[in-house]
Coordinates of C-alpha atoms in Angstrom, one line a residue:
X19 CA 16.1 -63.8 63.5
X20 CA 13.8 -61.4 65.2
X21 CA 10.3 -62.7 65.4
X22 CA 7.6 -60.4 64.1
X23 CA 4.8 -62.9 64.9
X24 CA 2.1 -61.6 67.1
X25 CA 1.5 -65.1 68.5
X26 CA -1.3 -65.9 66.1
X27 CA -0.8 -68.8 63.7
X28 CA -1.7 -68.6 60.0
X29 CA -5.1 -69.8 59.0
X30 CA -4.7 -72.3 56.2
X31 CA -7.2 -74.3 54.0
X32 CA -6.9 -77.2 51.6
X33 CA -8.4 -76.9 48.2
X34 CA -9.7 -80.1 46.6
X35 CA -11.6 -80.7 43.3
X36 CA -12.8 -84.1 44.2
X37 CA -14.1 -85.2 47.6
X38 CA -15.4 -88.8 47.7
X39 CA -16.3 -88.8 51.4
X40 CA -16.8 -85.4 53.0
X41 CA -16.4 -86.4 56.7
X42 CA -13.4 -88.6 56.0
X43 CA -11.7 -86.0 53.9
X44 CA -12.4 -83.3 56.4
X45 CA -10.9 -85.4 59.2
X46 CA -7.8 -86.2 57.0
X47 CA -7.3 -82.5 56.1
X48 CA -7.7 -81.5 59.8
X49 CA -5.1 -84.1 60.8
X50 CA -2.6 -82.5 58.5
X51 CA -3.1 -79.2 60.3
X52 CA -5.5 -77.4 58.0
X53 CA -8.2 -75.2 59.4
X54 CA -10.8 -75.6 56.6
X55 CA -11.6 -77.4 53.4
X56 CA -12.4 -75.8 50.0
X57 CA -14.6 -78.2 48.0
X58 CA -17.2 -78.2 45.2
X59 CA -20.8 -78.7 46.5
X60 CA -21.8 -80.5 43.3
X61 CA -19.9 -83.2 41.4
X62 CA -17.5 -81.5 39.0
X63 CA -18.6 -83.6 36.0
X64 CA -22.4 -83.4 36.8
X65 CA -23.6 -80.8 34.3
X66 CA -27.2 -80.3 35.3
X67 CA -29.8 -79.6 32.5
X68 CA -32.5 -77.0 33.2
X69 CA -33.6 -76.4 29.6
X70 CA -34.1 -79.6 27.6
X71 CA -36.1 -82.7 28.3
X72 CA -35.7 -85.5 29.3
X73 CA -32.6 -84.5 31.4
X74 CA -34.5 -81.5 32.7
X75 CA -36.9 -83.7 34.6
X76 CA -34.3 -86.2 35.9
X77 CA -35.3 -87.5 39.3
X78 CA -33.2 -87.9 42.4
X79 CA -30.9 -85.7 44.4
X80 CA -28.5 -83.4 42.5
X81 CA -25.9 -83.6 45.2
X82 CA -25.1 -85.1 48.6
X83 CA -27.1 -84.7 51.8
X84 CA -26.4 -82.0 54.3
X85 CA -26.6 -84.7 57.0
X86 CA -23.1 -85.9 56.2
X87 CA -21.7 -83.2 58.5
X88 CA -23.2 -81.4 61.5
X89 CA -24.4 -77.9 61.1
X90 CA -21.4 -76.4 63.0
X91 CA -18.9 -78.1 60.6
X92 CA -20.7 -76.7 57.6
X93 CA -20.8 -73.3 59.2
X94 CA -17.1 -73.1 60.2
X95 CA -15.0 -75.7 58.3
X96 CA -16.2 -75.7 54.7
X97 CA -15.7 -73.2 51.9
X98 CA -17.9 -74.0 48.9
X99 CA -16.7 -73.8 45.3
X100 CA -18.7 -73.0 42.2
X101 CA -18.6 -75.8 39.5
X102 CA -16.0 -75.0 36.9
X103 CA -18.3 -75.6 33.9
X104 CA -20.7 -72.8 34.9
X105 CA -20.4 -69.8 32.5
X106 CA -23.2 -67.3 33.2
X107 CA -21.8 -64.9 30.6
X108 CA -21.6 -67.4 27.7
X109 CA -22.5 -66.2 24.2
X110 CA -24.6 -69.3 23.6
X111 CA -28.0 -68.8 25.0
X112 CA -28.7 -72.4 26.1
X113 CA -25.4 -72.6 27.9
X114 CA -26.0 -69.2 29.5
X115 CA -29.5 -70.2 30.7
X116 CA -28.3 -73.5 32.1
X117 CA -25.4 -71.8 33.8
X118 CA -27.7 -69.2 35.3
X119 CA -29.9 -71.9 36.8
X120 CA -27.0 -73.9 38.0
X121 CA -25.4 -70.9 39.6
X122 CA -28.6 -69.9 41.5
X123 CA -29.0 -73.6 42.6
X124 CA -25.4 -73.7 44.0
X125 CA -25.7 -70.3 45.7
X126 CA -29.0 -71.3 47.3
X127 CA -27.6 -74.6 48.4
X128 CA -24.5 -72.9 49.9
X129 CA -26.9 -70.5 51.8
X130 CA -29.0 -73.6 52.9
X131 CA -25.8 -75.2 54.3
X132 CA -24.9 -72.0 56.1
X133 CA -21.4 -71.9 54.6
X134 CA -19.2 -69.0 55.8
X135 CA -17.7 -68.5 52.3
X136 CA -18.5 -69.5 48.8
X137 CA -15.7 -69.2 46.2
X138 CA -16.4 -68.1 42.6
X139 CA -13.7 -68.1 39.9
X140 CA -13.4 -65.0 37.7
X141 CA -12.2 -66.2 34.3
X142 CA -12.3 -63.1 32.1
X143 CA -13.4 -59.5 31.5
X144 CA -17.1 -60.4 30.6
X145 CA -18.7 -60.9 34.0
X146 CA -21.8 -58.6 34.0
X147 CA -24.3 -61.4 34.2
X148 CA -22.4 -63.3 36.9
X149 CA -22.2 -60.0 38.9
X150 CA -26.0 -59.4 38.5
X151 CA -26.9 -62.9 39.6
X152 CA -24.6 -62.8 42.6
X153 CA -25.9 -59.3 43.6
X154 CA -29.5 -60.5 43.2
X155 CA -28.7 -63.5 45.5
X156 CA -27.1 -61.2 48.2
X157 CA -30.1 -58.8 48.2
X158 CA -32.9 -61.4 48.2
X159 CA -31.8 -63.8 51.0
X160 CA -31.4 -63.5 54.7
X161 CA -28.1 -65.6 54.6
X162 CA -24.8 -64.1 55.8
X163 CA -22.3 -65.9 53.5
X164 CA -19.4 -64.0 52.1
X165 CA -18.1 -64.5 48.6
X166 CA -14.5 -64.9 47.5
X167 CA -13.8 -64.0 43.9
X168 CA -10.9 -66.2 42.8
X169 CA -8.7 -64.1 40.6
X170 CA -5.2 -65.0 39.3
X171 CA -2.5 -62.4 39.7
X172 CA -1.8 -63.1 36.0
X173 CA -4.0 -64.8 33.4
X174 CA -3.0 -68.3 32.5
X175 CA -2.4 -67.4 28.8
X176 CA 0.2 -64.8 29.9
X177 CA 2.3 -67.2 32.1
X178 CA 5.7 -68.4 30.9
X179 CA 5.9 -72.0 30.1
X180 CA 9.7 -72.4 30.0
X181 CA 10.2 -72.4 33.8
X182 CA 13.1 -74.4 35.1
X183 CA 12.7 -75.5 38.7
X184 CA 14.8 -73.5 41.2
X185 CA 15.6 -70.9 38.6
X186 CA 14.5 -67.4 39.8
X187 CA 11.6 -66.0 38.0
X188 CA 11.6 -62.5 36.5
X189 CA 8.8 -60.0 36.7
X190 CA 6.9 -59.3 33.5
X191 CA 7.1 -55.6 32.4
X192 CA 4.2 -55.4 29.9
X193 CA 1.7 -53.3 31.8
X194 CA -1.4 -54.5 29.8
X195 CA -0.5 -58.1 30.6
X196 CA 0.4 -57.2 34.2
X197 CA -2.9 -55.4 34.9
X198 CA -5.3 -57.6 32.9
X199 CA -6.8 -59.7 35.7
X200 CA -7.0 -56.6 38.0
X201 CA -9.2 -55.0 35.4
X202 CA -11.5 -58.1 35.5
X203 CA -11.8 -57.7 39.3
X204 CA -12.3 -53.9 39.1
X205 CA -15.1 -54.4 36.6
X206 CA -16.8 -57.0 38.7
X207 CA -16.7 -55.1 42.0
X208 CA -17.8 -51.9 40.3
X209 CA -20.8 -53.8 38.8
X210 CA -21.5 -55.0 42.4
X211 CA -21.3 -51.5 43.7
X212 CA -18.4 -52.4 46.1
X213 CA -20.6 -54.8 48.1
X214 CA -18.7 -55.5 51.3
X215 CA -19.5 -59.2 51.2
X216 CA -17.7 -59.6 47.9
X217 CA -13.9 -60.0 48.6
X218 CA -10.8 -61.2 46.8
X219 CA -9.0 -64.6 46.8
X220 CA -5.9 -63.9 44.7
X221 CA -4.2 -66.9 43.1
X222 CA -0.5 -66.5 43.2
X223 CA 1.2 -68.1 40.2
X224 CA 4.8 -68.9 39.3
X225 CA 5.0 -65.7 37.3
X226 CA 4.6 -62.4 39.2
X227 CA 3.4 -59.0 37.9
X228 CA 5.5 -55.9 38.5
X229 CA 6.0 -54.5 42.0
X230 CA 3.7 -51.6 41.2
X231 CA 0.9 -53.9 40.2
X232 CA 1.4 -56.1 43.3
X233 CA 1.1 -52.9 45.4
X234 CA -2.2 -52.1 43.6
X235 CA -3.5 -55.6 44.4
X236 CA -2.5 -55.1 48.1
X237 CA -4.9 -52.1 48.3
X238 CA -7.8 -54.4 47.5
X239 CA -10.0 -56.3 50.0
X240 CA -7.9 -59.5 49.9
X241 CA -9.3 -62.2 52.3
X242 CA -7.4 -65.2 51.0
X243 CA -4.5 -66.2 48.8
X244 CA -4.5 -69.4 46.9
X245 CA -1.0 -71.0 46.7
X246 CA -0.6 -73.8 44.1
X247 CA 2.0 -76.4 45.1
X248 CA 3.6 -75.8 41.7
X249 CA 5.0 -72.4 42.8
X250 CA 7.2 -74.0 45.5
X251 CA 10.8 -74.7 44.9
X252 CA 12.9 -77.4 46.6
X253 CA 15.8 -76.6 49.0
X254 CA 18.9 -78.7 49.6
X255 CA 17.1 -80.9 52.2
X256 CA 14.2 -81.6 49.8
X257 CA 11.7 -79.3 51.6
X258 CA 9.3 -76.9 49.8
X259 CA 10.3 -73.2 49.9
X260 CA 9.3 -70.1 48.0
X261 CA 11.4 -67.6 46.0
X262 CA 12.3 -64.2 47.5
X263 CA 9.6 -62.5 45.3
X264 CA 6.9 -64.9 46.5
X265 CA 8.1 -64.5 50.1
X266 CA 7.6 -60.7 49.8
X267 CA 4.0 -61.0 48.8
X268 CA 3.4 -63.6 51.5
X269 CA 4.8 -61.1 54.1
X270 CA 2.4 -58.4 52.8
X271 CA -0.5 -60.8 53.0
X272 CA 0.3 -61.6 56.6
X273 CA -0.1 -57.9 57.4
X274 CA -3.6 -58.0 55.8
X275 CA -4.4 -61.1 57.9
X276 CA -5.3 -63.0 54.8
X277 CA -6.1 -66.7 55.0
X278 CA -4.1 -69.1 52.7
X279 CA -5.4 -72.0 50.6
X280 CA -3.1 -74.7 49.3
X281 CA -4.1 -76.2 45.9
X282 CA -2.6 -79.0 43.8
X283 CA -0.9 -82.3 44.7
X284 CA 2.2 -82.7 46.7
X285 CA 5.3 -82.1 44.6
X286 CA 7.6 -83.1 47.4
X287 CA 6.5 -86.8 47.7
X288 CA 9.2 -87.8 50.1
X289 CA 7.9 -85.1 52.5
X290 CA 4.5 -85.0 54.3
X291 CA 2.0 -82.4 52.9
X292 CA 2.5 -80.8 56.3
X293 CA 5.8 -79.5 55.1
X294 CA 4.0 -76.8 53.0
X295 CA 2.1 -75.7 56.1
X296 CA 5.2 -75.8 58.2
X297 CA 7.1 -73.6 55.8
X298 CA 4.3 -71.0 55.8
X299 CA 4.3 -71.0 59.6
X300 CA 8.1 -70.6 59.5
X301 CA 7.7 -67.5 57.4
X302 CA 5.0 -66.2 59.8
X303 CA 7.3 -66.7 62.8
X304 CA 10.2 -65.0 61.0
X305 CA 8.5 -62.1 59.3
X306 CA 10.0 -58.6 59.9
X307 CA 9.2 -57.4 63.5
X308 CA 6.6 -54.6 63.7
X309 CA 8.0 -51.2 64.7
X310 CA 6.7 -49.2 67.7
X311 CA 4.3 -47.3 65.4
X312 CA 2.7 -50.5 64.1
X313 CA 2.5 -52.0 67.6
X314 CA 0.8 -48.8 68.9
X315 CA -1.7 -48.8 65.9
X316 CA -2.6 -52.5 66.3
X317 CA -6.4 -52.8 66.2
X318 CA -6.9 -49.3 64.7
X319 CA -6.1 -50.3 61.1
X320 CA -8.6 -48.6 58.7
X321 CA -10.7 -47.5 61.6
X322 CA -12.2 -44.1 60.9
X323 CA -12.0 -41.5 63.7
X324 CA -13.4 -38.0 63.8
X325 CA -10.5 -35.4 64.1
X326 CA -10.1 -33.9 67.5
X327 CA -11.4 -30.3 68.0
X328 CA -9.5 -29.3 71.1
X329 CA -10.3 -25.6 70.6
X330 CA -14.0 -26.3 70.7
X331 CA -14.0 -29.3 73.0
X332 CA -12.2 -29.9 76.3
X333 CA -10.2 -33.1 75.9
X334 CA -10.4 -36.0 78.4
X335 CA -7.6 -37.0 80.7
X336 CA -7.1 -40.3 78.8
X337 CA -6.7 -38.5 75.5
X338 CA -3.9 -36.4 77.0
X339 CA -2.4 -39.6 78.5
X340 CA -2.2 -41.4 75.1
X341 CA -0.4 -38.5 73.4
X342 CA 2.0 -38.0 76.4
X343 CA 3.3 -41.6 75.8
X344 CA 4.8 -40.6 72.5
X345 CA 8.6 -41.2 73.0
X346 CA 9.7 -39.0 70.1
X347 CA 7.6 -35.9 70.0
X348 CA 8.6 -34.4 73.4
X349 CA 12.3 -35.2 73.0
X350 CA 12.2 -33.3 69.7
X351 CA 10.5 -30.3 71.4
X352 CA 13.1 -30.5 74.2
X353 CA 15.9 -30.4 71.6
X354 CA 14.2 -27.4 69.8
X355 CA 14.0 -25.4 73.1
X356 CA 17.5 -26.4 74.0
X357 CA 19.0 -25.1 70.7
X358 CA 16.9 -22.0 70.8
X359 CA 18.1 -21.1 74.4
X360 CA 21.7 -21.6 73.4
X361 CA 21.2 -19.3 70.4
X362 CA 19.4 -16.6 72.3
X363 CA 21.5 -16.5 75.5
X364 CA 25.3 -16.2 75.1
X365 CA 27.5 -18.1 77.7
X366 CA 28.5 -14.9 79.5
X367 CA 24.8 -14.0 80.1
X368 CA 23.6 -17.4 81.3
X369 CA 23.3 -16.2 85.0
X370 CA 21.6 -12.9 84.3
X371 CA 19.5 -13.4 81.1
X372 CA 16.1 -15.0 82.0
X373 CA 14.2 -16.1 79.0
X374 CA 10.4 -15.8 79.1
X375 CA 8.8 -19.0 77.6
X376 CA 5.1 -19.4 77.1
X377 CA 3.5 -22.8 76.6
X378 CA 0.3 -22.1 74.7
X379 CA -2.1 -25.0 75.2
X380 CA -0.2 -26.7 78.0
X381 CA -2.6 -29.6 78.4
X382 CA -1.3 -31.7 81.4
X383 CA 2.1 -30.2 81.2
X384 CA 4.4 -32.4 79.0
X385 CA 5.7 -29.3 77.0
X386 CA 6.4 -27.5 80.3
X387 CA 8.4 -30.4 81.5
X388 CA 10.3 -30.7 78.2
X389 CA 11.1 -26.9 78.3
X390 CA 12.4 -27.1 81.9
X391 CA 14.6 -30.1 81.0
X392 CA 15.9 -28.2 78.0
X393 CA 16.8 -25.2 80.3
X394 CA 18.7 -27.5 82.7
X395 CA 20.4 -29.2 79.7
X396 CA 21.5 -25.8 78.3
X397 CA 22.3 -24.4 81.7
X398 CA 20.1 -21.3 81.0
X399 CA 17.5 -19.5 83.2
X400 CA 13.8 -19.8 82.2
X401 CA 10.5 -18.2 83.4
X402 CA 7.6 -20.2 82.1
X403 CA 3.9 -19.4 81.6
X404 CA 1.6 -22.4 81.1
X405 CA -1.5 -21.2 79.4
X406 CA -4.4 -23.7 79.2
X407 CA -8.1 -23.1 78.4
X408 CA -9.4 -26.6 79.7
X409 CA -10.2 -26.0 83.4
X410 CA -9.9 -29.7 84.1
X411 CA -6.4 -29.9 82.8
X412 CA -5.5 -26.7 84.7
X413 CA -6.1 -28.7 88.0
X414 CA -3.3 -31.1 86.8
X415 CA -1.0 -28.1 86.0
X416 CA -1.6 -26.5 89.4
X417 CA -0.7 -29.7 91.1
X418 CA 2.5 -29.9 89.0
X419 CA 3.3 -26.4 90.1
X420 CA 2.7 -27.1 93.8
X421 CA 4.6 -30.4 93.8
X422 CA 7.4 -29.9 91.3
X423 CA 7.7 -26.7 89.4
X424 CA 7.4 -24.1 92.1
X425 CA 7.5 -20.3 91.3
X426 CA 9.4 -20.9 88.0
X427 CA 6.1 -21.7 86.3
X428 CA 3.0 -19.5 86.3
X429 CA -0.3 -21.4 85.4
X430 CA -2.8 -19.4 83.5
X431 CA -6.4 -20.7 83.1
X432 CA -7.4 -18.8 79.9
X433 CA -7.9 -19.1 76.1
X434 CA -4.6 -17.9 74.7
X435 CA -6.4 -15.6 72.3
X436 CA -8.1 -13.7 75.1
X437 CA -5.1 -13.6 77.6
X438 CA -3.7 -10.2 78.5
X439 CA -0.1 -11.3 79.1
X440 CA 1.8 -9.4 81.8
X441 CA 5.0 -9.4 79.7
X442 CA 6.1 -10.3 76.3
X443 CA 7.6 -13.7 75.5
X444 CA 11.0 -14.6 74.1
X445 CA 9.8 -18.0 73.1
X446 CA 6.3 -19.4 72.5
X447 CA 5.9 -23.2 72.4
X448 CA 2.7 -25.0 71.3
X449 CA 1.5 -28.4 70.1
X450 CA -1.7 -27.4 68.3
X451 CA -1.0 -29.4 65.1
X452 CA -3.5 -32.0 63.7
X453 CA -2.9 -34.8 61.2
X454 CA -3.2 -32.2 58.4
X455 CA -1.0 -29.7 60.1
X456 CA -3.5 -26.8 60.4
X457 CA -6.7 -28.7 61.0
X458 CA -6.7 -28.1 64.8
X459 CA -6.5 -24.4 64.0
X460 CA -2.9 -23.7 65.0
X461 CA -2.7 -20.7 62.6
X462 CA -5.7 -19.0 64.2
X463 CA -4.5 -19.7 67.7
X464 CA -0.9 -18.6 67.2
X465 CA -2.0 -15.5 65.2
X466 CA -4.2 -14.5 68.1
X467 CA -1.3 -15.0 70.6
X468 CA 1.4 -13.3 68.4
X469 CA 0.9 -9.9 70.0
X470 CA 2.6 -11.0 73.2
X471 CA 5.7 -12.3 71.4
X472 CA 8.7 -10.0 71.3
X473 CA 9.7 -8.6 67.9
X474 CA 12.8 -10.9 67.8
X475 CA 10.8 -13.7 69.6
X476 CA 10.7 -17.3 68.4
X477 CA 7.7 -19.6 67.8
X478 CA 8.2 -23.4 68.3
X479 CA 7.1 -24.7 65.8
X480 CA 8.1 -22.0 63.4
X481 CA 6.4 -23.5 60.3
X482 CA 4.3 -26.5 59.1
X483 CA 3.2 -27.8 55.8
X484 CA 0.4 -30.2 54.9
X485 CA 0.8 -32.8 52.2
X486 CA -1.7 -34.7 50.0
X487 CA -1.5 -38.0 48.1
X488 CA -4.2 -39.7 46.0
X489 CA -5.1 -43.2 47.2
X490 CA -7.2 -46.2 46.3
X491 CA -8.9 -48.4 48.9
X492 CA -12.3 -50.1 48.5
X493 CA -12.0 -51.0 52.2
X494 CA -11.9 -47.3 53.3
X495 CA -14.5 -46.4 50.6
X496 CA -16.9 -48.9 52.2
X497 CA -16.0 -47.8 55.7
X498 CA -17.0 -44.2 54.9
X499 CA -20.1 -45.4 53.1
X500 CA -21.1 -47.2 56.3
X501 CA -21.0 -44.0 58.4
X502 CA -24.4 -42.7 57.3
X503 CA -26.4 -41.0 60.1
X504 CA -30.2 -40.9 60.2
X505 CA -30.7 -37.2 60.7
X506 CA -28.0 -36.0 58.3
X507 CA -27.7 -35.6 54.6
X508 CA -27.1 -39.0 53.0
X509 CA -23.8 -37.9 51.6
X510 CA -22.4 -35.8 54.4
X511 CA -20.1 -38.6 55.6
X512 CA -18.2 -38.3 52.2
X513 CA -17.7 -34.6 52.9
X514 CA -16.0 -35.2 56.2
X515 CA -12.2 -35.9 56.8
X516 CA -11.3 -38.8 59.0
X517 CA -8.2 -39.6 61.0
X518 CA -7.3 -43.2 60.1
X519 CA -4.4 -45.6 60.4
X520 CA -4.1 -46.4 56.7
X521 CA -3.6 -50.1 56.1
X522 CA -5.4 -51.8 53.3
X523 CA -4.8 -49.1 50.7
X524 CA -2.7 -48.3 47.6
X525 CA -1.1 -44.8 47.4
X526 CA -1.2 -43.8 43.8
X527 CA 1.6 -41.1 43.8
X528 CA 4.1 -39.5 46.1
X529 CA 2.6 -36.8 48.4
X530 CA 2.8 -33.1 47.4
X531 CA 2.9 -30.0 49.5
X532 CA -0.5 -28.3 50.0
X533 CA -0.7 -25.5 52.6
X534 CA 2.2 -23.9 54.5
X535 CA 2.0 -21.7 57.6
X536 CA 4.8 -19.8 59.3
X537 CA 5.0 -18.1 62.7
X538 CA 5.5 -15.4 63.6
X539 CA 3.8 -13.9 60.5
X540 CA 2.7 -10.6 59.1
X541 CA 0.0 -12.1 56.9
X542 CA -2.9 -13.1 59.2
X543 CA -5.1 -14.3 56.4
X544 CA -5.3 -18.1 56.8
X545 CA -7.6 -18.9 53.9
X546 CA -5.8 -21.0 51.3
X547 CA -6.3 -22.4 47.8
X548 CA -4.1 -25.0 46.2
X549 CA -4.2 -27.0 42.9
X550 CA -2.1 -30.2 42.8
X551 CA -1.5 -32.5 39.9
X552 CA -0.2 -36.1 40.4
X553 CA 1.1 -38.4 37.7
X554 CA -0.3 -41.8 38.5
X555 CA 1.3 -44.1 36.0
X556 CA -1.0 -47.1 36.2
X557 CA -4.6 -48.1 35.6
X558 CA -6.4 -47.6 38.9
X559 CA -9.4 -46.2 40.8
X560 CA -9.3 -43.1 43.0
X561 CA -11.2 -43.2 46.2
X562 CA -9.8 -40.1 48.1
X563 CA -6.7 -38.4 49.4
X564 CA -4.4 -39.1 52.3
X565 CA -3.2 -36.1 54.2
X566 CA 0.0 -35.7 56.1
X567 CA 2.2 -32.9 57.6
X568 CA 5.7 -31.9 58.3
X569 CA 6.7 -29.3 60.8
X570 CA 10.0 -27.4 61.6
X571 CA 10.1 -26.9 65.3
X572 CA 13.4 -24.9 65.3
X573 CA 16.1 -24.8 62.6
X574 CA 16.9 -28.5 61.8
X575 CA 14.6 -30.0 64.5
X576 CA 11.6 -31.4 62.7
X577 CA 8.6 -33.7 63.1
X578 CA 6.9 -35.5 60.2
X579 CA 4.1 -38.0 59.5
X580 CA 4.8 -38.0 55.8
X581 CA 5.8 -41.6 54.9
X582 CA 9.1 -40.7 53.3
X583 CA 10.3 -38.6 56.2
X584 CA 8.2 -40.1 59.1
X585 CA 9.8 -39.4 62.5
X586 CA 10.8 -42.9 63.6
X587 CA 8.8 -44.3 66.5
X588 CA 6.4 -41.3 66.7
X589 CA 2.7 -42.3 67.0
X590 CA 0.9 -39.1 68.1
X591 CA -0.7 -38.6 64.7
X592 CA -2.3 -41.0 62.2
X593 CA -2.9 -39.6 58.6
X594 CA -6.1 -37.9 57.6
X595 CA -8.4 -39.1 54.8
X596 CA -10.4 -36.9 52.5
X597 CA -12.9 -39.2 50.8
X598 CA -14.6 -38.8 47.4
X599 CA -18.3 -39.5 47.0
X600 CA -17.8 -41.4 43.7
X601 CA -14.7 -43.5 42.8
X602 CA -13.0 -42.2 39.7
X603 CA -11.3 -44.6 37.2
X604 CA -7.9 -43.5 36.0
X605 CA -5.9 -44.9 33.1
X606 CA -2.1 -45.0 33.2
X607 CA -1.6 -42.1 30.8
X608 CA -3.8 -39.7 32.9
X609 CA -2.9 -37.4 35.7
X610 CA -5.0 -36.6 38.8
X611 CA -5.7 -32.9 39.5
X612 CA -7.3 -32.0 42.8
X613 CA -8.2 -28.5 44.1
X614 CA -8.2 -27.8 47.9
X615 CA -9.5 -24.8 49.7
X616 CA -9.1 -23.8 53.4
X617 CA -11.9 -21.4 54.4
X618 CA -12.5 -19.2 57.4
X619 CA -15.5 -17.1 58.1
X620 CA -14.5 -15.8 61.5
X621 CA -16.6 -18.4 63.4
X622 CA -15.4 -21.6 61.9
X623 CA -12.9 -23.1 59.5
X624 CA -13.5 -25.8 56.9
X625 CA -12.0 -27.5 53.9
X626 CA -13.5 -27.9 50.4
X627 CA -12.1 -30.2 47.8
X628 CA -12.8 -31.3 44.2
X629 CA -11.1 -33.4 41.5
X630 CA -10.9 -31.7 38.1
X631 CA -8.8 -34.2 36.1
X632 CA -9.2 -36.8 34.6
X633 CA -12.9 -35.9 35.2
X634 CA -14.7 -33.5 37.5
X635 CA -16.1 -34.5 40.8
X636 CA -18.6 -32.4 42.8
X637 CA -17.1 -29.8 45.1
X638 CA -17.1 -31.6 48.5
X639 CA -18.3 -29.8 51.7
X640 CA -19.3 -26.4 50.1
X641 CA -19.8 -23.7 52.7
X642 CA -18.8 -26.3 55.4
X643 CA -22.2 -27.8 55.1
X644 CA -21.1 -31.2 56.4
X645 CA -17.9 -30.5 58.4
X646 CA -16.5 -27.5 60.2
X647 CA -13.9 -26.8 62.9
X648 CA -15.2 -24.4 65.5
X649 CA -13.1 -21.3 66.4

């Protein structure tokens, strides 16, 4: 089986409810191959009293000394757990007050120990007081701990109890049951204002929610998955294994680089507890191999980049180099030119008919080379003009002409919109498309160059369409929120689109076509307005829109970054993200309606966008106040 492992082993921890000797237990757990230990900081049966005497004034230490481990071990090997009895949202005032004091005590002691993570169970929908206390703790200390909210994929009261070992489990279809615990989490993180230090530790039970709900969970900031030993089945040789449904979610969690925590006693007593770890590592080594797109994008997942503005800025050599490595794009361009030449020049004219081809925005020459290869492949004659406005790239083109191309290619150092062409072109070829199709101003550039295309001339590409899809991702929402710049409006970063390799997200509906441009065209007005409605079908939260594009180069030769039709192996474009300032909660019976505008005032182009259903957002980027593309 092909190994998809990147060479990194899975990080696994052991969860214990009772730890008699910390150092001995840590050593035993490490010997079994675990990387860290999850343990309560206070004895699970020691209910401290903060309200009533005489217990309130009980003398002596409330828990063990920090000297049992060295500081480095506390900092790297221990995940603290909140005592199970604590209920900060209890209806009974005495219990609530006691729980509040105990919670603060445990959070403070965790910070004192310097634990990397403290784990807090989420037991129900009422969590406002717990959220307030945790948020207060985060904002009043100088500690750097992160917090894992332990949330089951399905609530214990909704689990089937008639399970037979080794019998495949079936997904539950009741949406309200499926999504119950997700709504607990959504309430909690909303109360905490999406604080980056509050992450998810999902508990995977024997019963699984529907695939749609699992997809929604995978768009959340999952840092850990808790695997009870009770969900493991037994194979013929007596080893623990997981069902196919459980394996699928494990593979998805590998992609998110989640850590795994094993809880419960060994249910395969003839085997060492290592066998659970070994099975997980086996899955890691045999996960589906990453494709060339995933390998290229490694390290760029959910990393926000400003879209290129090649019309306003001159690109650097390394930027050209990255795009030239794309194995698919230029072979498709070559195929398009090849088919176009065969259609335009009959066999009997192949020695006399010389087609004039203009590469508009030639860069360092990859489209010129693709066109010359197509001419050789078609056995047709070609005269090429390579037009490029970047004077640095023109040096590269002139060297190509001197060393390889010769007189067949004329290099023109000029903006295509200002060029007085000496003759008209049969074919114009360009690669001016951005992640949203028209966002690098291909329409304006090609309209400006259309006057030197013959009446029966062909543009490659001949058309392109942008697509939008609603998405949910607290990771990306937080990334955008972190882009604030000192001298700019505090919300301008939410009115800016970003090129991003979408990774930790949930797409809420299939993409729909937004703006379409065709070349050559008689309509030179490139302003656009589109209203799109998406049926979502599940309770969720909207954080923004993913943008994609499809283009027809010539007849049936296409390129696409839309997920359903993505050109295999092509990595020249990541999707584009249009964020929203405020997340919008959506229930399963509601649609999402978004309105998108493309505006051009003669000097610059910009997008504006607004959600109008199920509730209205502000119009983002009015008059291009936060983001424009220079003409």
